[in-house]
Coordinates of C-alpha atoms in Angstrom, one line a residue:
Chain W
M1 CA 110.0 106.0 35.0
S2 CA 106.9 104.8 36.8
E3 CA 103.8 103.5 35.1
P4 CA 102.0 106.2 33.1
L5 CA 98.7 107.5 34.5
L6 CA 96.9 107.0 31.2
S7 CA 98.1 104.6 28.5
V8 CA 96.2 104.2 25.2
R9 CA 97.1 101.7 22.5
N10 CA 95.3 101.3 19.2
L11 CA 92.2 103.1 20.1
T12 CA 89.7 102.9 17.2
L13 CA 86.2 104.4 16.9
D14 CA 83.8 103.4 14.2
I15 CA 80.5 105.0 13.5
P16 CA 78.0 103.1 11.3
T17 CA 76.3 105.4 8.8
G18 CA 73.8 104.8 6.1
S19 CA 76.5 104.8 3.4
G20 CA 79.1 102.6 5.3
T21 CA 81.2 102.6 8.4
L22 CA 82.8 106.0 9.2
H23 CA 86.3 105.2 10.6
A24 CA 86.4 108.3 12.7
V25 CA 89.4 107.5 14.9
R26 CA 92.0 104.9 13.9
G27 CA 94.9 103.3 15.9
I28 CA 95.6 106.0 18.5
D29 CA 98.5 105.4 20.9
F30 CA 99.7 107.7 23.6
D31 CA 100.9 107.7 27.2
L32 CA 100.4 110.4 29.8
N33 CA 102.3 110.7 33.1
R34 CA 101.0 112.3 36.2
G35 CA 101.3 116.0 36.2
E36 CA 101.9 116.1 32.4
T37 CA 100.0 118.2 29.9
L38 CA 99.3 116.6 26.5
C39 CA 97.9 118.9 23.8
I40 CA 96.0 117.3 21.0
V41 CA 95.9 119.5 18.0
G42 CA 94.2 119.1 14.7
E43 CA 91.5 120.5 12.4
S44 CA 87.8 120.4 13.2
G45 CA 86.5 116.9 12.5
S46 CA 89.8 115.2 13.0
G47 CA 88.5 113.1 15.9
K48 CA 89.9 115.1 18.8
S49 CA 86.7 115.4 20.7
L50 CA 85.6 111.8 20.0
T51 CA 88.9 110.6 21.4
S52 CA 88.4 112.5 24.6
L53 CA 84.8 111.3 25.0
A54 CA 86.0 107.7 24.4
L55 CA 88.4 108.1 27.3
M56 CA 85.6 109.2 29.6
G57 CA 83.3 106.5 28.4
L58 CA 80.8 109.2 27.2
L59 CA 80.5 108.2 23.5
G60 CA 77.0 108.4 22.1
K61 CA 75.1 105.3 21.3
G62 CA 76.1 103.6 18.1
I63 CA 79.8 104.5 18.2
K64 CA 81.9 101.4 18.4
R65 CA 85.0 101.7 20.5
S66 CA 87.9 99.2 20.5
A67 CA 91.4 99.3 21.8
D68 CA 94.2 97.0 22.6
R69 CA 94.7 98.8 25.8
M70 CA 93.2 101.9 27.6
T71 CA 94.4 102.0 31.2
F72 CA 93.9 104.7 33.7
D73 CA 96.2 104.2 36.8
G74 CA 96.2 100.4 36.1
T75 CA 92.4 100.1 35.5
E76 CA 91.5 98.8 32.1
L77 CA 88.8 101.2 30.8
T78 CA 87.7 99.1 27.8
T79 CA 86.4 96.4 30.0
A80 CA 85.2 98.5 33.0
D81 CA 81.5 98.3 33.6
S82 CA 79.3 101.4 33.8
R83 CA 79.4 101.4 37.6
K84 CA 83.2 101.4 37.6
M85 CA 83.3 104.2 34.9
R86 CA 80.9 106.3 37.0
S87 CA 83.1 106.0 40.0
L88 CA 86.1 107.3 38.0
R89 CA 84.2 110.0 36.1
G90 CA 84.1 113.2 38.0
A91 CA 86.1 111.8 40.8
R92 CA 89.5 110.8 39.3
M93 CA 89.0 111.9 35.7
A94 CA 87.1 115.0 34.9
M95 CA 86.2 116.9 31.7
I96 CA 85.7 120.5 30.7
F97 CA 83.7 121.0 27.6
Q98 CA 83.8 123.4 24.7
E99 CA 80.4 125.1 25.2
P100 CA 80.2 126.8 28.6
M101 CA 76.9 128.5 27.6
T102 CA 75.0 125.2 27.4
S103 CA 77.1 122.9 29.6
L104 CA 75.4 123.9 32.8
N105 CA 71.9 122.8 33.7
P106 CA 69.6 125.8 33.5
A107 CA 67.3 124.5 36.2
Y108 CA 69.8 124.3 39.1
T109 CA 71.9 126.8 40.9
I110 CA 75.7 127.0 40.5
G111 CA 76.0 125.8 44.1
D112 CA 73.8 122.8 43.5
Q113 CA 75.7 121.8 40.4
L114 CA 79.1 122.3 42.0
S115 CA 78.1 120.4 45.2
E116 CA 76.7 117.5 43.2
A117 CA 80.1 116.7 41.8
L118 CA 81.4 116.1 45.3
L119 CA 78.3 114.6 46.8
L120 CA 78.2 111.9 44.1
H121 CA 81.6 110.6 45.0
R122 CA 82.4 111.6 48.6
N123 CA 80.6 110.9 51.8
V124 CA 80.4 114.6 52.8
T125 CA 77.7 116.8 54.1
R126 CA 75.8 119.3 52.0
A127 CA 77.4 122.1 53.9
A128 CA 80.9 120.7 53.4
A129 CA 80.3 120.4 49.7
R130 CA 79.1 124.0 49.5
A131 CA 82.2 125.1 51.4
R132 CA 84.4 123.2 49.0
A133 CA 82.4 124.9 46.1
V134 CA 83.1 128.3 47.5
E135 CA 86.8 127.5 47.9
L136 CA 87.1 126.4 44.3
L137 CA 85.1 129.3 42.9
E138 CA 87.6 131.5 44.6
K139 CA 90.4 129.4 43.2
V140 CA 89.2 129.9 39.7
G141 CA 89.1 133.6 40.3
I142 CA 85.4 134.3 40.8
T143 CA 84.7 137.2 43.1
A144 CA 81.9 137.1 45.7
A145 CA 82.0 133.3 45.5
E146 CA 79.6 132.8 48.3
S147 CA 76.8 134.7 46.7
R148 CA 77.4 133.0 43.3
L149 CA 76.2 129.7 44.8
S150 CA 72.6 130.8 44.7
Q151 CA 72.8 132.1 41.1
Y152 CA 71.6 130.3 38.0
P153 CA 73.7 129.7 34.9
H154 CA 71.7 132.2 32.8
Q155 CA 72.8 135.0 35.2
L156 CA 76.5 134.4 34.4
S157 CA 78.6 135.4 31.4
G158 CA 80.3 132.8 29.2
G159 CA 83.7 133.4 30.8
L160 CA 82.2 132.9 34.3
R161 CA 80.4 129.8 33.3
Q162 CA 83.6 128.3 32.0
R163 CA 85.3 129.1 35.3
V164 CA 82.4 127.4 37.0
M165 CA 82.9 124.4 34.8
I166 CA 86.5 124.3 35.7
A167 CA 85.7 124.6 39.4
M168 CA 83.2 121.7 39.0
A169 CA 85.8 119.5 37.3
L170 CA 88.2 120.2 40.2
M171 CA 85.7 119.4 43.0
C172 CA 87.1 115.9 43.6
E173 CA 90.7 116.8 42.8
P174 CA 90.9 114.5 39.8
E175 CA 94.2 113.1 38.7
L176 CA 93.3 113.6 35.0
I177 CA 91.5 116.5 33.5
I178 CA 90.4 116.6 29.9
A179 CA 89.7 120.0 28.5
D180 CA 88.0 119.9 25.0
E181 CA 88.7 123.3 23.4
P182 CA 87.7 125.1 26.7
T183 CA 88.2 128.5 25.3
T184 CA 86.8 128.3 21.7
A185 CA 83.4 129.7 22.6
L186 CA 84.8 132.6 24.6
D187 CA 86.0 136.1 23.8
V188 CA 89.6 136.4 22.8
T189 CA 90.4 138.5 25.9
I190 CA 89.0 135.8 28.2
Q191 CA 90.7 132.9 26.4
A192 CA 94.2 133.6 27.6
Q193 CA 93.0 134.0 31.2
I194 CA 91.1 130.7 31.2
L195 CA 94.0 128.8 29.7
R196 CA 96.5 130.3 32.2
L197 CA 94.2 129.4 35.0
L198 CA 93.9 125.8 33.8
H199 CA 97.6 125.6 33.3
D200 CA 98.4 127.0 36.8
L201 CA 95.8 124.9 38.6
G202 CA 97.1 121.8 36.8
R203 CA 100.6 122.5 38.0
E204 CA 99.4 123.4 41.5
M205 CA 97.4 120.2 41.9
N206 CA 99.8 118.0 40.0
M207 CA 97.0 117.0 37.6
A208 CA 97.6 115.3 34.2
M209 CA 95.8 117.3 31.5
I210 CA 94.7 116.6 28.0
L211 CA 94.1 119.9 26.3
I212 CA 92.3 119.7 23.0
T213 CA 92.9 122.8 20.9
H214 CA 93.7 124.0 17.5
D215 CA 95.6 127.0 18.8
L216 CA 99.3 126.2 18.4
G217 CA 100.2 129.4 20.3
V218 CA 98.5 127.8 23.3
V219 CA 100.3 124.5 22.7
A220 CA 103.7 126.2 22.7
R221 CA 103.0 127.8 26.1
V222 CA 101.4 125.0 28.1
A223 CA 102.2 121.6 26.6
D224 CA 104.7 119.0 27.7
K225 CA 103.7 116.7 24.9
V226 CA 102.0 117.3 21.6
A227 CA 99.9 114.9 19.6
V228 CA 99.0 116.0 16.1
M229 CA 95.8 114.5 14.8
Y230 CA 94.7 114.4 11.2
A231 CA 91.6 112.7 9.9
G232 CA 91.3 110.3 12.8
E233 CA 95.0 109.4 13.2
L234 CA 97.8 110.7 15.4
V235 CA 100.2 111.5 12.6
E236 CA 102.9 112.7 15.0
T237 CA 103.4 112.7 18.8
G238 CA 106.4 114.0 20.8
P239 CA 107.7 116.4 23.4
V240 CA 106.6 120.0 22.7
G241 CA 110.2 121.2 21.9
E242 CA 110.8 118.5 19.3
I243 CA 107.4 119.0 17.6
F244 CA 108.0 122.8 17.3
N245 CA 111.7 122.7 16.5
A246 CA 111.9 119.6 14.4
P247 CA 108.5 118.6 13.1
T248 CA 108.7 115.5 11.0
H249 CA 105.3 114.8 9.5
P250 CA 104.5 117.0 6.5
Y251 CA 101.1 117.8 8.1
T252 CA 102.7 119.1 11.3
R253 CA 105.1 121.2 9.3
G254 CA 102.2 122.6 7.3
L255 CA 100.3 123.4 10.5
L256 CA 103.3 125.2 12.0
R257 CA 103.6 127.3 8.9
C258 CA 100.0 128.4 9.2
I259 CA 100.7 130.4 12.4
P260 CA 103.1 133.2 13.1
L261 CA 105.7 132.2 15.7
P262 CA 107.4 134.8 17.7
G263 CA 111.1 135.0 16.7
K264 CA 110.6 132.6 13.8
T265 CA 108.2 134.2 11.4
A266 CA 109.7 137.2 9.6
R267 CA 107.7 140.4 9.6
G268 CA 105.7 140.8 6.4
S269 CA 106.2 137.2 5.2
Q270 CA 103.2 135.2 4.1
L271 CA 101.6 132.6 6.4
G272 CA 101.2 129.2 5.0
T273 CA 98.1 127.3 4.1
I274 CA 97.5 123.6 3.5
P275 CA 95.7 123.2 0.2
G276 CA 93.0 120.6 -0.2
I277 CA 90.3 119.1 2.1
V278 CA 90.2 116.2 4.6
P279 CA 89.4 113.0 2.8
S280 CA 86.2 111.0 3.5
L281 CA 86.6 108.4 6.2
V282 CA 83.6 106.4 5.2
G283 CA 84.5 102.9 3.9
A284 CA 88.0 101.4 3.8
V285 CA 90.8 103.9 4.7
E286 CA 94.1 102.7 3.4
G287 CA 97.6 104.2 3.2
C288 CA 98.5 107.7 4.4
V289 CA 95.4 109.8 5.0
F290 CA 97.3 113.0 4.3
R291 CA 98.6 111.9 0.9
T292 CA 95.9 113.8 -1.0
R293 CA 97.2 117.1 0.4
C294 CA 100.9 116.2 0.8
P295 CA 103.4 117.7 -1.6
H296 CA 105.7 114.7 -1.2
A297 CA 103.1 112.0 -1.8
T298 CA 104.1 109.1 -4.1
M299 CA 102.6 105.8 -5.1
E300 CA 104.2 104.3 -2.0
C301 CA 102.0 106.4 0.3
R302 CA 98.9 104.3 -0.8
G303 CA 100.4 101.3 1.0
P304 CA 100.5 100.7 4.7
I305 CA 102.3 103.4 6.7
P306 CA 104.1 101.9 9.7
K307 CA 104.5 104.0 12.8
R308 CA 108.0 105.1 13.4
V309 CA 109.2 105.6 16.9
D310 CA 112.3 107.5 17.9
G311 CA 112.4 107.7 21.7
D312 CA 109.4 109.8 22.8
H313 CA 108.8 111.0 19.3
A314 CA 106.6 108.9 17.0
F315 CA 105.2 109.7 13.5
R316 CA 103.4 108.0 10.6
C317 CA 105.2 108.9 7.4
I318 CA 107.4 107.0 5.1
F319 CA 109.5 110.0 4.2
P320 CA 110.8 111.4 7.5
D321 CA 113.5 114.0 7.7
G322 CA 114.7 113.5 4.1
K323 CA 112.1 115.9 2.6
R324 CA 112.6 118.8 4.9
H325 CA 114.7 120.8 2.4
D326 CA 111.8 121.3 0.0
E327 CA 109.2 122.6 2.4
K328 CA 108.5 125.5 0.1
E329 CA 106.3 123.2 -2.0
L330 CA 103.8 123.1 0.8
T331 CA 103.1 126.8 0.9
A332 CA 102.7 127.1 -2.9
Chain U
M1 CA 59.8 134.7 42.6
L2 CA 57.3 136.8 44.6
H3 CA 57.5 139.6 42.1
F4 CA 56.8 137.1 39.3
I5 CA 53.8 135.7 41.1
L6 CA 52.3 139.1 41.8
K7 CA 52.8 140.1 38.2
R8 CA 51.1 137.0 36.9
L9 CA 48.3 137.4 39.4
G10 CA 47.7 140.9 38.2
L11 CA 47.6 139.6 34.7
A12 CA 45.2 136.8 35.6
V13 CA 42.8 139.3 37.2
L14 CA 42.8 141.5 34.1
V15 CA 42.1 138.5 31.9
A16 CA 39.3 137.4 34.3
F17 CA 37.6 140.8 33.9
T18 CA 37.9 140.7 30.2
V19 CA 36.6 137.2 30.0
S20 CA 33.7 138.1 32.3
F21 CA 32.7 141.0 30.0
I22 CA 32.9 139.0 26.9
S23 CA 30.9 136.1 28.3
F24 CA 28.3 138.5 29.5
S25 CA 28.0 140.3 26.2
L26 CA 28.1 137.1 24.1
L27 CA 24.5 136.4 25.2
F28 CA 23.3 139.7 23.9
L29 CA 25.0 139.1 20.6
S30 CA 23.1 135.9 20.2
G31 CA 19.8 137.7 19.9
D32 CA 17.1 139.4 22.1
P33 CA 17.2 137.5 25.4
A34 CA 13.7 138.7 26.3
A35 CA 12.2 137.3 23.1
A36 CA 14.0 134.1 23.6
L37 CA 12.8 133.9 27.1
A38 CA 9.2 134.7 26.2
G39 CA 9.0 131.8 23.7
E40 CA 7.7 131.7 20.2
T41 CA 4.1 132.3 20.9
A42 CA 4.5 135.4 23.1
S43 CA 3.1 138.8 22.0
G44 CA 5.1 141.9 21.7
E45 CA 3.7 143.2 25.0
D46 CA 4.7 140.1 26.8
I47 CA 8.3 140.4 25.5
E48 CA 8.4 144.1 26.6
A49 CA 7.1 143.1 30.0
L50 CA 9.7 140.5 30.4
R51 CA 12.4 142.9 29.2
R52 CA 11.5 145.3 32.0
L53 CA 11.1 142.6 34.5
Y54 CA 14.6 141.2 33.9
G55 CA 16.1 144.7 33.3
F56 CA 17.1 144.1 29.8
D57 CA 15.9 147.6 28.8
R58 CA 18.7 149.2 30.8
P59 CA 22.2 150.1 29.2
M60 CA 24.3 147.0 28.8
L61 CA 27.2 148.4 30.9
V62 CA 24.8 148.9 33.9
Q63 CA 23.6 145.4 33.5
Y64 CA 27.1 144.0 33.3
G65 CA 28.1 146.0 36.4
E66 CA 25.2 144.7 38.4
W67 CA 25.7 141.1 37.2
L68 CA 29.4 141.2 38.0
W69 CA 28.9 142.7 41.4
S70 CA 26.4 140.0 42.3
A71 CA 28.6 137.3 40.8
L72 CA 31.6 138.5 42.9
R73 CA 29.4 137.9 45.9
G74 CA 28.4 134.4 44.7
D75 CA 25.0 135.4 43.4
F76 CA 24.5 134.5 39.8
G77 CA 20.8 135.1 39.7
E78 CA 18.0 132.6 39.3
S79 CA 17.8 129.9 36.7
Y80 CA 15.0 130.6 34.2
Y81 CA 14.3 126.9 33.9
F82 CA 14.8 125.5 37.3
K83 CA 13.6 128.6 39.1
L84 CA 16.5 128.0 41.6
P85 CA 19.5 130.1 42.4
V86 CA 22.1 129.4 39.8
A87 CA 24.9 129.3 42.4
S88 CA 23.4 126.4 44.3
L89 CA 22.5 124.7 41.0
I90 CA 26.1 124.8 39.8
A91 CA 27.5 124.0 43.3
D92 CA 25.6 120.7 43.2
R93 CA 27.0 119.7 39.9
L94 CA 30.5 121.1 40.1
G95 CA 31.8 118.5 42.5
V96 CA 31.3 115.6 40.0
T97 CA 32.9 117.6 37.2
M98 CA 35.9 118.6 39.3
L99 CA 36.4 115.1 40.6
L100 CA 36.2 113.7 37.0
G101 CA 38.6 116.4 35.8
V102 CA 41.2 115.7 38.5
C103 CA 41.0 112.0 37.9
G104 CA 41.1 112.5 34.1
I105 CA 44.2 114.7 34.1
S106 CA 45.9 112.5 36.7
F107 CA 45.3 109.4 34.6
A108 CA 46.6 111.2 31.5
L109 CA 49.7 112.5 33.3
L110 CA 50.5 109.2 35.1
T111 CA 50.3 107.2 31.8
A112 CA 51.6 109.8 29.3
V113 CA 54.7 111.1 31.1
P114 CA 56.3 107.6 31.9
L115 CA 55.4 106.4 28.4
G116 CA 56.9 109.6 26.9
V117 CA 60.1 109.2 29.0
V118 CA 60.5 105.5 28.0
A119 CA 59.9 106.3 24.4
A120 CA 62.5 109.0 24.5
I121 CA 65.1 106.8 26.1
R122 CA 64.8 104.2 23.4
P123 CA 63.6 106.1 20.3
N124 CA 62.3 103.9 17.5
S125 CA 62.2 100.8 19.8
L126 CA 59.3 98.5 20.2
I127 CA 58.1 100.5 23.2
D128 CA 58.4 103.8 21.3
R129 CA 56.3 102.4 18.5
A130 CA 53.7 101.0 20.9
A131 CA 53.5 104.4 22.6
L132 CA 53.0 106.0 19.2
F133 CA 50.3 103.6 18.3
I134 CA 48.5 104.2 21.6
S135 CA 48.6 107.9 21.2
V136 CA 47.5 107.9 17.6
A137 CA 44.6 105.6 18.5
G138 CA 43.7 108.0 21.4
Q139 CA 43.7 111.0 19.2
A140 CA 41.7 109.3 16.4
M141 CA 39.0 107.7 18.6
P142 CA 36.0 109.9 19.4
S143 CA 35.2 110.0 23.1
F144 CA 31.6 108.9 22.8
W145 CA 32.6 105.8 20.7
F146 CA 35.4 104.8 23.1
G147 CA 33.1 105.3 26.0
L148 CA 30.4 103.1 24.5
I149 CA 32.9 100.4 23.7
L150 CA 34.1 100.4 27.4
I151 CA 30.5 100.2 28.6
V152 CA 29.7 97.3 26.3
V153 CA 32.9 95.4 27.3
F154 CA 33.3 96.2 31.0
A155 CA 29.8 96.9 32.2
I156 CA 27.6 94.8 30.0
Q157 CA 29.8 91.8 28.9
L158 CA 32.1 91.4 31.9
G159 CA 29.9 93.2 34.5
W160 CA 33.0 94.5 36.3
L161 CA 32.0 98.2 36.4
P162 CA 28.7 100.1 36.7
P163 CA 27.7 101.6 33.3
S164 CA 26.5 104.9 34.7
G165 CA 25.8 107.0 37.7
T166 CA 28.0 108.4 40.5
G167 CA 27.6 106.3 43.6
T168 CA 31.1 104.8 44.2
W169 CA 34.6 105.2 43.0
R170 CA 33.9 102.4 40.5
H171 CA 31.5 104.7 38.7
F172 CA 34.4 107.0 37.9
V173 CA 36.8 104.4 36.4
M174 CA 35.5 104.4 32.9
P175 CA 34.8 108.1 32.6
T176 CA 38.3 108.8 33.9
I177 CA 39.8 106.5 31.3
V178 CA 37.8 108.0 28.5
L179 CA 38.5 111.6 29.5
G180 CA 42.1 111.0 30.4
Y181 CA 42.8 109.0 27.2
Y182 CA 41.7 112.0 25.2
A183 CA 44.3 114.2 26.8
M184 CA 47.1 111.6 26.9
P185 CA 48.5 111.6 23.4
A186 CA 49.5 115.2 23.3
I187 CA 51.1 115.0 26.7
M188 CA 53.0 111.9 25.7
R189 CA 54.3 113.3 22.4
L190 CA 55.4 116.5 24.1
T191 CA 57.1 114.6 26.9
R192 CA 58.9 112.4 24.4
A193 CA 60.0 115.3 22.2
G194 CA 61.1 117.3 25.2
M195 CA 63.1 114.4 26.7
L196 CA 64.7 113.7 23.3
D197 CA 65.8 117.3 23.0
V198 CA 67.0 117.6 26.5
L199 CA 68.9 114.3 26.5
S200 CA 71.0 115.4 23.6
S201 CA 71.9 118.6 25.3
D202 CA 75.4 119.5 26.6
Y203 CA 74.4 119.7 30.3
I204 CA 73.3 116.1 30.2
R205 CA 76.7 115.2 29.0
T206 CA 78.1 117.3 31.9
A207 CA 76.0 115.4 34.4
R208 CA 77.3 112.1 33.0
A209 CA 80.8 113.4 33.1
K210 CA 80.4 114.1 36.8
G211 CA 79.6 110.5 37.4
A212 CA 75.9 110.8 37.9
N213 CA 74.0 107.5 37.2
E214 CA 71.4 107.2 34.5
T215 CA 68.4 107.4 36.9
R216 CA 69.8 110.7 38.3
V217 CA 70.6 112.0 34.8
L218 CA 67.1 111.1 33.6
F219 CA 65.0 112.3 36.4
R220 CA 67.0 115.1 38.1
H221 CA 68.7 116.6 35.1
A222 CA 66.6 115.8 32.1
L223 CA 62.9 115.4 33.2
R224 CA 62.8 118.7 35.1
N225 CA 63.7 120.6 32.0
A226 CA 61.7 118.5 29.6
I227 CA 58.5 118.7 31.7
I228 CA 58.2 122.5 31.5
P229 CA 56.1 122.7 28.3
V230 CA 54.1 119.7 29.5
V231 CA 53.0 121.7 32.6
S232 CA 51.5 124.4 30.4
L233 CA 49.7 121.9 28.2
A234 CA 48.3 119.9 31.1
A235 CA 46.9 123.2 32.6
V236 CA 45.0 123.9 29.4
Q237 CA 43.8 120.3 29.1
M238 CA 42.6 120.4 32.7
G239 CA 40.6 123.5 31.9
F240 CA 39.2 121.7 28.9
M241 CA 38.3 118.6 30.9
L242 CA 36.2 120.7 33.3
G243 CA 34.4 122.7 30.7
G244 CA 34.3 120.2 27.9
S245 CA 33.5 116.9 29.6
I246 CA 29.9 117.2 28.3
V247 CA 30.2 114.2 26.1
V248 CA 31.7 112.0 28.8
E249 CA 29.2 113.2 31.3
S250 CA 26.3 112.4 29.1
I251 CA 27.6 108.9 28.1
F252 CA 28.0 107.9 31.7
A253 CA 25.0 109.9 33.0
L254 CA 27.3 111.8 35.5
H255 CA 25.2 115.0 35.5
G256 CA 28.1 117.3 36.2
A257 CA 28.5 120.9 35.3
G258 CA 29.3 120.1 31.7
Y259 CA 26.0 118.4 31.3
L260 CA 24.3 121.3 33.0
A261 CA 25.9 123.7 30.5
W262 CA 24.6 121.7 27.6
E263 CA 21.1 121.5 29.1
S264 CA 21.1 125.3 29.9
I265 CA 22.2 126.2 26.4
A266 CA 19.4 124.0 24.9
R267 CA 16.8 125.7 27.2
N268 CA 18.1 129.3 26.7
D269 CA 18.7 129.5 30.5
L270 CA 20.8 132.6 30.2
P271 CA 21.9 133.2 33.9
T272 CA 23.1 129.6 34.2
V273 CA 25.0 129.7 30.9
Q274 CA 26.6 133.0 31.8
A275 CA 27.6 131.7 35.2
L276 CA 29.0 128.4 33.8
I277 CA 31.0 130.2 31.1
L278 CA 32.4 132.5 33.8
I279 CA 33.3 129.7 36.1
F280 CA 34.9 127.5 33.4
S281 CA 36.9 130.6 32.2
M282 CA 38.0 131.2 35.8
F283 CA 39.2 127.6 36.0
Y284 CA 41.3 128.1 32.8
I285 CA 42.7 131.3 34.3
V286 CA 43.5 129.7 37.6
F287 CA 45.1 126.6 36.0
T288 CA 47.2 128.7 33.7
F289 CA 48.3 130.8 36.6
L290 CA 49.2 127.8 38.6
A291 CA 51.1 126.3 35.6
D292 CA 53.0 129.6 35.2
V293 CA 54.0 129.5 38.9
L294 CA 55.0 125.9 38.7
N295 CA 57.1 126.5 35.6
A296 CA 58.8 129.5 37.2
W297 CA 59.7 127.2 40.0
L298 CA 61.0 124.6 37.6
D299 CA 62.8 127.1 35.3
P300 CA 64.6 130.0 36.9
R301 CA 64.9 131.8 33.6
M302 CA 61.2 132.4 33.6
R303 CA 61.3 134.2 36.9
S304 CA 63.5 137.0 35.7
S305 CA 61.7 137.6 32.3

């Protein structure tokens, strides 16, 4: 296999706070090949969004980023200067955000904002940029695309704005697109449309995609790879089939029991919950972060947890498959 | 946009009429104008004669209508004190006041907006603290005191600038600074607050995600949104500078319209006071209207509302 498009090793994000350092993201590793879709799943506050912003180099001031390696098509992002990052952002790696209502500048027309993405990176005329904008608005399923160019964000609905955001991300045909919960703020009826659109466009343009979500139903449909994030760590990563059919980490298994799966969950049966709350990540974080909510936790879980790798599948747990038989404990 | 402008224009005209009526009637609420005009030693007959002469005995609405009709044609009557047409009296003085006002607001905007932007880029930095100090000092210092300090230092001690008068541009340097410095703090604080707010917004992150550089993010994406409340504030302050530059005009002996207003009030020169109130109010209305139009151009959401 050729070199992965994106390769991340030991990505760590620390946020200094008044009461100590918040270890928001710790030791993230993953690879993403061209055309592949990676879904990062996890609860709110698990560090999914921070991880994606770190990849784009869009972290807020005061957040400390470190990594052994973070390469995009051979370019080391950790040492890239701001000019280099700007030339990648929007051109070769693009991002779609969670809040379509506020992610467009209220003062400029849709056409201006779409064209800007192209004009910043390509030496094209204004007219050519607008033509490209129309083409992409049509591609994301917006009718009367030409007339939308002169409209302002406040004249569009949330679903339309998110389509505009997607079109904007695609202006320069990026090789990587990061979508951070792109449908969370939208009506349920629109969510499926937008996700299908993203998925289809990704396939069509052979883009690699990182889709951040907490909707496992979405993951099952679109992912090639899944990364399960908990309290700032990737507790389990692997191909989508393995994660759904043979989840190893107790957290992944717990998550999967929280959602009904077609053909797997019996009618009338109770859905699972994961008792407890996410631990504080301020100060030293040692051992397994999930141990306070894990039914299998022992004294050993307080010690260092090595990452176990089995082909494409990796997890951080010292009791792998052995405990699968007593899953019932989790739902109690 | 045209619809918006017409609507605001209609509103401005309505406000102008209301203001003109209030300013006209205010003078009748302050006492008997005939008695005030006649002076303390006048007899009752003298007062009655004056009342008839100036038409104060007629119904107020009739007087207002007559006054307004003349005013619309540029005739504000004759000054009781100067015995000259009020219109030409004001026209002579207005130039200085308007020049001072334009210089003052330009000085305020040109210093306050950049300072506010820099302070917002680096909150709590040395520059931010310095800007805060400058603005607090500006708000705390009375204009007359600051003006006198400038005269002492730059006119008397250093001899760089003339202390008073209106001959050359150098005469306007100190008055501009004093007048502008008074308006600066509020503009700076509003710019800083607006920029801080806008810079943390999602669409700024979007602009960065597109690969826009910081200059473009700051000026094209952020400042345009952050400046909207500043435009409204600047319009009000501009109006204030024209009508309220009395202190500054007196310190530097500029004899503009503000100074004339003060003189006329002291001398009970009713036609002049009425005309000045009307003109200053019109300035406010015009500036507010212009600010609304500018804001509607900056912020498309305002056009539709």
